[in-house]
XYZ file of C-alpha atoms in Angstrom:
544
model
C 3.142 14.315 5.893
C 4.304 17.847 6.634
C 7.827 17.042 5.481
C 8.613 17.035 1.775
C 11.652 15.761 -0.086
C 12.830 16.561 -3.606
C 15.554 14.146 -4.813
C 17.637 14.981 -7.907
C 15.827 14.879 -11.244
C 15.923 11.485 -12.979
C 16.275 10.669 -16.660
C 13.437 8.136 -16.495
C 10.978 7.385 -13.708
C 9.200 4.014 -13.893
C 6.185 3.535 -11.645
C 5.911 -0.167 -10.902
C 8.566 -2.882 -10.702
C 6.669 -5.930 -11.950
C 6.880 -7.707 -15.292
C 6.616 -4.636 -17.516
C 8.423 -2.182 -15.250
C 11.212 -4.688 -14.714
C 11.590 -5.286 -18.447
C 11.762 -1.553 -19.166
C 14.278 -1.050 -16.363
C 16.571 -3.784 -17.693
C 16.551 -2.424 -21.236
C 17.040 1.223 -20.292
C 19.723 0.752 -17.637
C 21.735 -1.665 -19.769
C 21.773 1.013 -22.476
C 23.156 3.707 -20.157
C 20.000 5.395 -18.849
C 19.661 6.178 -15.144
C 16.269 5.018 -13.848
C 14.349 5.732 -10.657
C 11.674 3.095 -10.012
C 8.827 3.609 -7.545
C 7.170 0.416 -6.319
C 4.333 0.617 -3.804
C 5.012 -2.820 -2.326
C 7.968 -4.425 -0.571
C 11.177 -5.761 -2.069
C 11.220 -9.321 -0.809
C 14.029 -11.817 -1.151
C 13.739 -15.547 -1.635
C 14.556 -16.137 2.022
C 11.187 -14.587 2.951
C 9.211 -17.103 0.883
C 8.371 -20.406 2.494
C 6.091 -23.417 2.435
C 3.686 -22.346 5.176
C 0.448 -23.686 3.691
C -1.808 -21.839 6.139
C -0.161 -18.490 5.407
C -0.095 -18.940 1.653
C -3.318 -20.826 0.973
C -5.744 -19.399 3.507
C -4.446 -15.840 3.518
C -2.846 -15.572 0.069
C -0.215 -13.372 1.662
C 1.159 -12.113 -1.649
C -2.145 -10.515 -2.604
C -3.142 -6.962 -1.640
C -4.788 -6.765 1.787
C -8.461 -5.879 1.115
C -8.695 -4.060 4.450
C -5.851 -1.721 3.483
C -6.258 -1.599 -0.282
C -9.856 -2.494 -1.202
C -11.339 -2.571 -4.689
C -15.040 -2.310 -5.519
C -17.005 -3.889 -8.340
C -20.240 -2.818 -10.026
C -22.231 -5.367 -11.993
C -25.113 -3.617 -13.768
C -28.394 -5.138 -12.630
C -26.860 -6.769 -9.546
C -27.253 -4.057 -6.896
C -24.785 -1.708 -5.248
C -20.988 -1.811 -5.644
C -19.237 -4.252 -3.371
C -15.715 -5.333 -2.563
C -15.006 -8.606 -4.354
C -11.218 -8.707 -4.038
C -11.360 -8.466 -7.807
C -8.401 -9.601 -9.921
C -5.750 -9.390 -7.186
C -2.133 -8.977 -8.269
C 0.811 -8.921 -5.842
C 1.902 -5.345 -5.261
C 5.592 -5.880 -4.697
C 8.873 -5.918 -6.579
C 8.375 -8.562 -9.274
C 4.594 -8.091 -9.293
C 2.492 -11.010 -10.472
C 5.566 -12.926 -11.650
C 6.401 -13.597 -8.002
C 3.424 -15.947 -7.662
C 2.844 -17.181 -11.195
C 2.976 -20.589 -12.820
C 4.843 -18.865 -15.618
C 2.904 -19.960 -18.700
C 4.393 -17.941 -21.581
C 2.632 -18.689 -24.884
C 2.991 -16.168 -27.684
C -0.019 -14.519 -29.279
C -0.640 -15.394 -32.932
C -0.584 -13.151 -35.992
C -4.383 -13.062 -36.060
C -4.603 -11.804 -32.478
C -3.434 -8.422 -33.726
C -6.155 -8.162 -36.406
C -9.208 -9.849 -34.873
C -11.563 -6.987 -35.799
C -10.618 -7.388 -39.467
C -11.072 -11.167 -39.278
C -14.269 -11.417 -37.227
C -15.938 -8.154 -38.176
C -18.137 -6.055 -35.940
C -19.525 -7.630 -32.769
C -22.505 -5.585 -31.515
C -22.106 -4.253 -28.002
C -18.319 -4.382 -28.112
C -15.448 -2.097 -29.092
C -13.493 -4.828 -30.854
C -10.484 -3.231 -32.584
C -7.324 -4.268 -34.409
C -4.006 -3.500 -32.763
C -1.948 -0.705 -34.345
C 1.083 -3.033 -34.361
C 1.576 -6.464 -35.916
C 2.960 -9.782 -34.741
C 5.953 -9.227 -37.040
C 6.831 -6.011 -35.207
C 6.650 -7.725 -31.819
C 8.281 -11.033 -32.769
C 11.898 -9.917 -32.205
C 10.925 -8.838 -28.698
C 9.196 -12.129 -27.937
C 12.548 -13.697 -28.768
C 14.484 -11.297 -26.523
C 12.284 -12.007 -23.498
C 12.303 -15.769 -24.035
C 16.093 -15.826 -24.148
C 16.484 -13.446 -21.213
C 14.236 -15.681 -19.105
C 15.537 -18.987 -20.445
C 12.017 -20.132 -21.346
C 11.569 -23.898 -21.614
C 9.519 -24.977 -24.627
C 9.464 -26.768 -27.960
C 9.327 -24.664 -31.103
C 7.032 -26.080 -33.770
C 5.139 -28.382 -31.413
C 2.151 -26.016 -31.475
C 0.660 -26.594 -34.929
C -0.989 -23.165 -34.789
C 1.931 -21.007 -33.658
C 3.086 -18.104 -35.798
C 6.620 -17.767 -37.200
C 9.623 -17.590 -34.898
C 13.139 -16.192 -35.323
C 14.575 -19.202 -33.499
C 13.664 -21.905 -31.016
C 13.426 -21.784 -27.238
C 16.620 -21.518 -25.197
C 15.745 -24.562 -23.047
C 13.941 -27.823 -23.914
C 10.511 -28.480 -22.350
C 10.155 -29.183 -18.650
C 9.920 -32.879 -17.644
C 6.491 -34.296 -18.389
C 4.076 -34.746 -15.470
C 1.370 -37.383 -15.082
C -1.360 -34.842 -15.792
C 0.469 -33.538 -18.865
C 0.624 -37.139 -20.119
C -3.145 -37.463 -19.710
C -3.691 -34.203 -21.566
C -1.498 -35.236 -24.493
C -3.202 -38.643 -24.593
C -6.666 -37.082 -24.729
C -5.671 -34.691 -27.506
C -4.005 -37.502 -29.461
C -7.133 -39.654 -29.225
C -9.184 -36.761 -30.596
C -6.701 -35.886 -33.337
C -6.006 -32.464 -31.816
C -2.668 -30.655 -31.628
C -1.029 -30.368 -28.200
C 2.361 -29.141 -27.032
C 4.428 -28.602 -23.878
C 3.383 -25.297 -22.321
C 6.229 -22.754 -22.646
C 7.324 -22.069 -19.072
C 9.193 -19.326 -17.223
C 11.339 -22.053 -15.697
C 14.661 -23.622 -16.568
C 14.623 -27.287 -17.570
C 18.425 -27.180 -17.476
C 21.100 -24.730 -16.270
C 21.057 -21.549 -18.345
C 23.053 -18.323 -18.349
C 24.651 -19.037 -14.990
C 21.406 -20.054 -13.303
C 20.581 -23.590 -12.103
C 17.610 -25.611 -13.310
C 14.330 -24.631 -11.650
C 13.310 -26.552 -8.549
C 9.919 -28.112 -9.381
C 7.574 -27.711 -6.447
C 3.871 -27.980 -5.712
C 4.188 -24.555 -4.099
C 4.110 -22.544 -7.312
C 0.797 -20.840 -8.038
C 0.163 -18.153 -5.380
C 3.540 -18.781 -3.735
C 6.888 -17.042 -3.811
C 9.912 -19.094 -4.796
C 12.198 -19.872 -1.830
C 14.743 -21.521 -4.137
C 15.206 -18.416 -6.313
C 15.360 -20.628 -9.405
C 12.064 -19.618 -11.007
C 12.315 -17.191 -13.933
C 10.524 -13.995 -12.929
C 10.922 -10.261 -13.111
C 12.237 -10.402 -9.557
C 14.900 -13.019 -10.319
C 15.898 -11.858 -13.807
C 14.983 -8.330 -14.906
C 15.345 -6.627 -11.521
C 18.626 -8.443 -10.894
C 19.963 -7.371 -14.293
C 18.933 -3.740 -13.825
C 20.463 -3.537 -10.342
C 23.727 -4.955 -11.687
C 24.156 -1.929 -13.973
C 24.431 0.470 -11.028
C 21.958 2.772 -12.776
C 18.750 1.478 -11.171
C 17.457 3.295 -8.091
C 14.611 1.037 -6.971
C 12.549 2.518 -4.130
C 10.178 -0.042 -2.658
C 7.310 0.825 -0.296
C 6.701 4.027 -2.262
C 3.020 4.866 -2.768
C 2.550 7.229 -5.729
C -0.374 9.564 -5.067
C -0.402 11.627 -8.265
C 1.497 12.798 -11.313
C 1.837 16.556 -11.658
C 2.077 18.469 -14.935
C 3.868 21.639 -15.933
C 2.544 24.605 -17.895
C 3.206 22.779 -21.176
C 1.092 19.789 -20.174
C 4.079 17.486 -19.717
C 4.503 15.416 -16.574
C 6.711 17.258 -14.128
C 6.851 14.862 -11.194
C 5.544 11.835 -9.362
C 4.422 12.639 -5.824
C 4.724 9.673 -3.505
C 4.697 8.752 0.150
C 7.648 6.670 1.302
C 7.697 3.981 3.976
C 8.298 6.577 6.725
C 5.377 8.752 5.676
C 7.554 11.399 4.040
C 6.030 13.026 0.977
C 8.507 12.964 -1.918
C 8.358 14.725 -5.275
C 10.410 12.973 -7.935
C 11.001 14.877 -11.180
C 12.082 13.156 -14.396
C 12.375 13.697 -18.138
C 10.291 10.636 -19.036
C 7.657 8.752 -17.033
C 6.649 5.141 -17.635
C 3.556 3.628 -16.018
C 3.787 -0.076 -15.228
C 1.270 -0.486 -12.400
C -1.066 -3.022 -14.017
C -4.102 -2.009 -16.038
C -6.332 -1.299 -13.032
C -3.877 0.737 -10.971
C -2.423 2.568 -13.986
C -5.905 3.798 -14.890
C -6.556 4.712 -11.260
C -3.341 6.764 -11.007
C -4.110 8.587 -14.244
C -7.618 9.404 -12.998
C -6.258 10.571 -9.630
C -3.860 12.937 -11.434
C -6.189 15.845 -12.171
C -5.160 19.401 -13.004
C -6.546 22.475 -14.724
C -5.220 21.074 -17.999
C -6.579 17.568 -17.360
C -9.634 18.005 -15.124
C -10.895 14.470 -15.860
C -7.567 12.745 -15.325
C -4.174 12.693 -16.951
C -4.262 12.279 -20.764
C -8.028 11.703 -20.553
C -9.421 14.267 -22.972
C -10.989 11.383 -24.902
C -12.715 10.009 -21.748
C -11.180 6.637 -22.569
C -8.833 6.189 -19.605
C -10.162 3.211 -17.676
C -12.608 2.141 -20.394
C -12.575 -1.103 -22.433
C -11.112 -3.037 -19.517
C -10.796 -6.807 -19.972
C -9.736 -9.482 -17.483
C -9.832 -13.032 -18.856
C -11.518 -15.816 -16.912
C -10.321 -19.289 -16.005
C -12.877 -22.066 -16.169
C -12.384 -25.793 -16.438
C -13.557 -29.345 -16.647
C -12.349 -31.650 -13.877
C -11.761 -35.351 -14.433
C -11.236 -38.181 -11.969
C -9.230 -41.254 -12.916
C -8.753 -44.745 -11.518
C -4.971 -44.384 -11.547
C -3.227 -41.661 -9.529
C -2.596 -38.450 -11.458
C -0.845 -36.500 -8.691
C -1.924 -33.233 -10.276
C -0.585 -31.323 -7.293
C 2.981 -32.281 -8.226
C 4.827 -29.441 -9.883
C 2.113 -26.891 -9.268
C 1.575 -26.140 -12.946
C 5.268 -25.941 -13.855
C 5.036 -29.005 -16.081
C 1.869 -28.460 -18.046
C 0.594 -29.180 -21.557
C -1.456 -26.988 -23.886
C -3.531 -26.858 -27.044
C -4.347 -24.049 -29.457
C -6.757 -26.313 -31.373
C -9.645 -23.920 -30.682
C -7.681 -20.715 -30.311
C -8.337 -18.997 -33.635
C -11.654 -17.440 -34.633
C -14.060 -19.676 -36.570
C -17.324 -18.180 -37.900
C -19.063 -21.553 -37.770
C -19.003 -21.606 -33.949
C -21.318 -18.624 -33.669
C -19.081 -16.514 -31.437
C -15.920 -14.451 -31.805
C -12.412 -15.743 -31.030
C -11.242 -18.735 -28.985
C -8.862 -19.569 -26.199
C -5.829 -21.392 -24.871
C -6.616 -24.800 -23.308
C -4.186 -26.394 -20.861
C -3.731 -29.081 -18.232
C -4.050 -26.986 -15.112
C -2.947 -29.278 -12.322
C -4.014 -28.248 -8.841
C -1.269 -25.800 -8.159
C -1.977 -24.131 -4.837
C -2.117 -27.028 -3.697
C -5.717 -27.610 -2.680
C -7.969 -30.550 -3.508
C -9.406 -29.391 -6.803
C -12.565 -31.386 -6.120
C -13.513 -29.074 -3.215
C -15.054 -26.593 -5.590
C -17.167 -29.035 -7.569
C -20.971 -29.111 -7.237
C -22.271 -31.604 -4.688
C -18.894 -32.388 -3.129
C -18.666 -32.157 0.694
C -16.460 -29.379 2.073
C -16.362 -30.208 5.775
C -16.221 -33.118 8.201
C -15.708 -36.838 7.733
C -17.282 -36.876 4.259
C -14.895 -34.179 3.049
C -11.924 -36.119 4.394
C -13.066 -39.250 2.615
C -13.614 -37.223 -0.538
C -9.984 -36.089 -0.358
C -8.782 -39.666 0.083
C -10.785 -40.771 -2.942
C -10.032 -37.888 -5.291
C -7.063 -35.718 -4.267
C -4.439 -37.698 -6.166
C -6.884 -38.868 -8.830
C -8.281 -35.518 -10.042
C -7.008 -33.100 -12.649
C -8.374 -30.072 -14.417
C -8.229 -29.036 -18.027
C -8.787 -25.290 -18.073
C -9.268 -22.610 -20.653
C -8.508 -18.905 -20.945
C -11.646 -16.975 -21.839
C -11.078 -14.123 -24.282
C -13.595 -11.616 -22.920
C -14.654 -8.872 -25.292
C -13.864 -5.167 -24.750
C -16.901 -2.968 -24.061
C -16.979 0.814 -23.757
C -18.902 0.794 -20.480
C -16.722 -1.877 -18.873
C -14.332 0.374 -17.065
C -12.161 1.345 -14.137
C -12.959 4.631 -12.426
C -12.688 6.095 -8.915
C -15.133 5.010 -6.234
C -16.704 8.196 -4.796
C -17.397 6.565 -1.417
C -14.561 4.119 -0.659
C -10.959 5.081 0.105
C -7.833 3.078 0.870
C -5.547 3.294 3.892
C -3.850 6.347 2.374
C -7.149 8.189 2.042
C -7.372 8.009 -1.753
C -10.381 6.788 -3.786
C -10.069 3.124 -4.691
C -10.497 1.614 -8.127
C -14.122 0.847 -8.956
C -14.613 -1.730 -11.691
C -17.825 -1.765 -13.722
C -18.210 -5.035 -15.564
C -20.994 -6.497 -17.695
C -20.414 -9.962 -19.179
C -21.117 -10.103 -22.920
C -23.065 -13.039 -24.339
C -20.062 -13.811 -26.548
C -18.027 -14.439 -23.393
C -20.585 -16.928 -22.067
C -20.939 -18.734 -25.407
C -17.189 -18.939 -25.936
C -16.626 -20.159 -22.371
C -19.178 -22.968 -22.616
C -17.732 -24.132 -25.925
C -14.185 -24.247 -24.562
C -15.130 -25.956 -21.281
C -16.897 -28.643 -23.318
C -13.703 -29.185 -25.322
C -11.766 -29.451 -22.051
C -14.211 -32.152 -20.966
C -13.776 -34.040 -24.220
C -10.017 -34.188 -23.644
C -10.564 -35.731 -20.210
C -13.128 -38.198 -21.575
C -10.735 -39.237 -24.332
C -7.914 -39.637 -21.795
C -9.971 -42.193 -19.862
C -11.480 -40.223 -16.985
C -14.185 -42.175 -15.158
C -16.064 -38.977 -14.306
C -15.927 -35.485 -15.794
C -17.476 -32.393 -14.190
C -17.858 -29.305 -16.358
C -17.695 -25.973 -14.545
C -19.004 -23.184 -16.786
C -18.283 -19.483 -16.341
C -21.497 -17.465 -16.249
C -19.694 -14.153 -15.695
C -16.188 -12.724 -15.595
C -15.276 -12.943 -11.922
C -11.690 -11.696 -11.993
C -10.411 -15.088 -10.893
C -7.062 -14.597 -12.612
C -4.494 -11.826 -12.529
C -4.789 -10.785 -16.186
C -5.714 -7.129 -16.736
C -5.812 -5.247 -20.013
C -7.223 -2.408 -22.035
C -7.694 0.621 -19.763
C -5.467 2.867 -21.892
C -5.696 1.243 -25.290
C -3.225 2.081 -28.015
C -4.243 3.132 -31.495
C -3.577 5.551 -34.320
C -6.692 7.708 -33.773
C -6.513 9.963 -30.664
C -10.304 10.033 -30.504
C -10.464 6.237 -30.179
C -7.378 5.560 -28.068
C -5.316 6.921 -25.181
C -1.868 5.928 -26.466
C -0.183 5.854 -29.855
C 1.377 2.754 -31.404
C 4.506 3.257 -29.282
C 2.406 3.456 -26.117
C 3.038 7.163 -25.645
C 0.028 9.194 -24.508
C -1.506 11.200 -27.357
C -1.901 14.184 -25.038
C 1.285 13.957 -22.939
C 4.501 13.482 -24.861
C 6.676 12.294 -21.961
C 4.239 9.660 -20.667
C 4.433 5.998 -21.705
C 2.419 2.987 -20.497
C 3.886 -0.514 -20.765
C 1.691 -2.903 -18.727
C -1.487 -4.532 -20.094
C -3.308 -1.196 -20.347
C -2.410 -0.593 -24.037
C -3.952 -3.886 -25.254
C -6.928 -3.215 -27.589
C -8.038 -6.836 -27.027
C -7.275 -9.364 -24.312
C -6.706 -12.297 -26.723
C -7.212 -15.870 -25.548
C -3.762 -16.523 -24.078
C -1.822 -15.598 -20.942
C -0.651 -12.024 -21.583
C 2.547 -11.560 -19.578
C 5.008 -12.583 -22.293
C 3.400 -10.080 -24.651
C 3.357 -7.398 -21.943
C 7.098 -7.849 -21.361
C 7.879 -7.992 -25.089
C 5.917 -4.809 -25.686
C 7.655 -3.077 -22.761
C 10.991 -4.000 -24.335
C 9.792 -2.635 -27.702
C 8.613 0.643 -26.162
C 11.890 1.007 -24.271
C 13.805 0.623 -27.530
C 11.617 3.373 -29.000
C 12.359 5.678 -26.053
C 16.085 5.044 -26.463
C 15.971 5.691 -30.213
C 14.167 9.012 -29.687
C 16.647 10.154 -27.035
C 19.532 9.352 -29.363
C 18.034 11.237 -32.317
């Protein structure tokens, strides 16, 4: 890396081209701003995605390679740090939206004020958000209509107010969604079609989404799925003001004598070291990698990491956890069909209720199989090899379905992302080390919700129900939040209410890092809506 390149200074430099970086790029470029985007992964097209089950299932080829880009995890009381492949997210243009099922529920009004509602929870750093649902609602609407989200306004009895309905009606109902709705109806519980990042009908010049079992963990060879790759990146490129540089590994952010970010130093695909200067920098790397980059960016002004005078960068990290009950039925359910595109949900136990004895609740949904793999492989006592396993598949593969929940894990000061002092990646830089202790509230909440999932299956007529409880947060989903929380007090937060660093006035963060709490719902819609809101703020300040 003896060579060094210095391209022309940019107006805005966005690091990351996933959900949040793509949203920011669309908004800024469509309003006349020239943007340079640095994405560490490749820029793949739909022609490179296929239905090779061995490549996608056994190797999860969209995930980071743990031999090249490892990640270590510390669980207090459980020995030395080890690589667990924790919370993998595709590092590529489009980010996690390339492999998602695309569930896009909104948060509720109470999500933004849970500390005020539930009170103090010992051992946690539970905090209200500095913004409200009302402030974010117009941006929920913008993202839903940009993506063409399929859903049914008002079907969720617990949803907060909306400016208008969804742009597309719900996706066609699957067999497993029917079972879910039936179970909820029998119990007297509210259920609704899961809002999806998929088109149930042609929208805005795009055809209806091809429904395929190859959804979760797969790229979309049809190009019809709504994602950052297919929508936001496309829109930004069309402006002619978006310079997207894939395969660009950002090593550090440098600062000038005033403490403002001067440049992003990155290595390109040919090993050339490049220094990109810009007026404004936006981090959109995901909560883990954003914290890691900030901690890697040390200087005499910020010896403990960029904007980290409060020692809060990387702290209060939350991840969510998927856990489920699995039911088997006499009639075929075909839960592999659609791969989660055509799901059903309930917010019946989403809001906090003091009588339950724990804080918060979570989103419950018919999960399908999705990868596809026989969902019964992971159940206790089921054979995983040989003739018995084959017979097990014959008996259960088309007759099993899961009802899963999203665990709202609580923020804790000592749950954090920092730099591993002993492990480096293929570029020679310290990897992210995640320290994670599961709070008793997480375990209690998870058991309660899994039991409700089981009741839905029982009520729907399952002949057998297996409950699979989460005893710890394992990072089994791609939801990351909280490593640079936003707030009004610089001593208790890294960012202000507009997601600008308290200590660095030209640094913004727009991924899940600003979230003070994880909430109990899939976060990507809120991440994109917040990125749109922050981009509007940046534009307003530049115009003033």
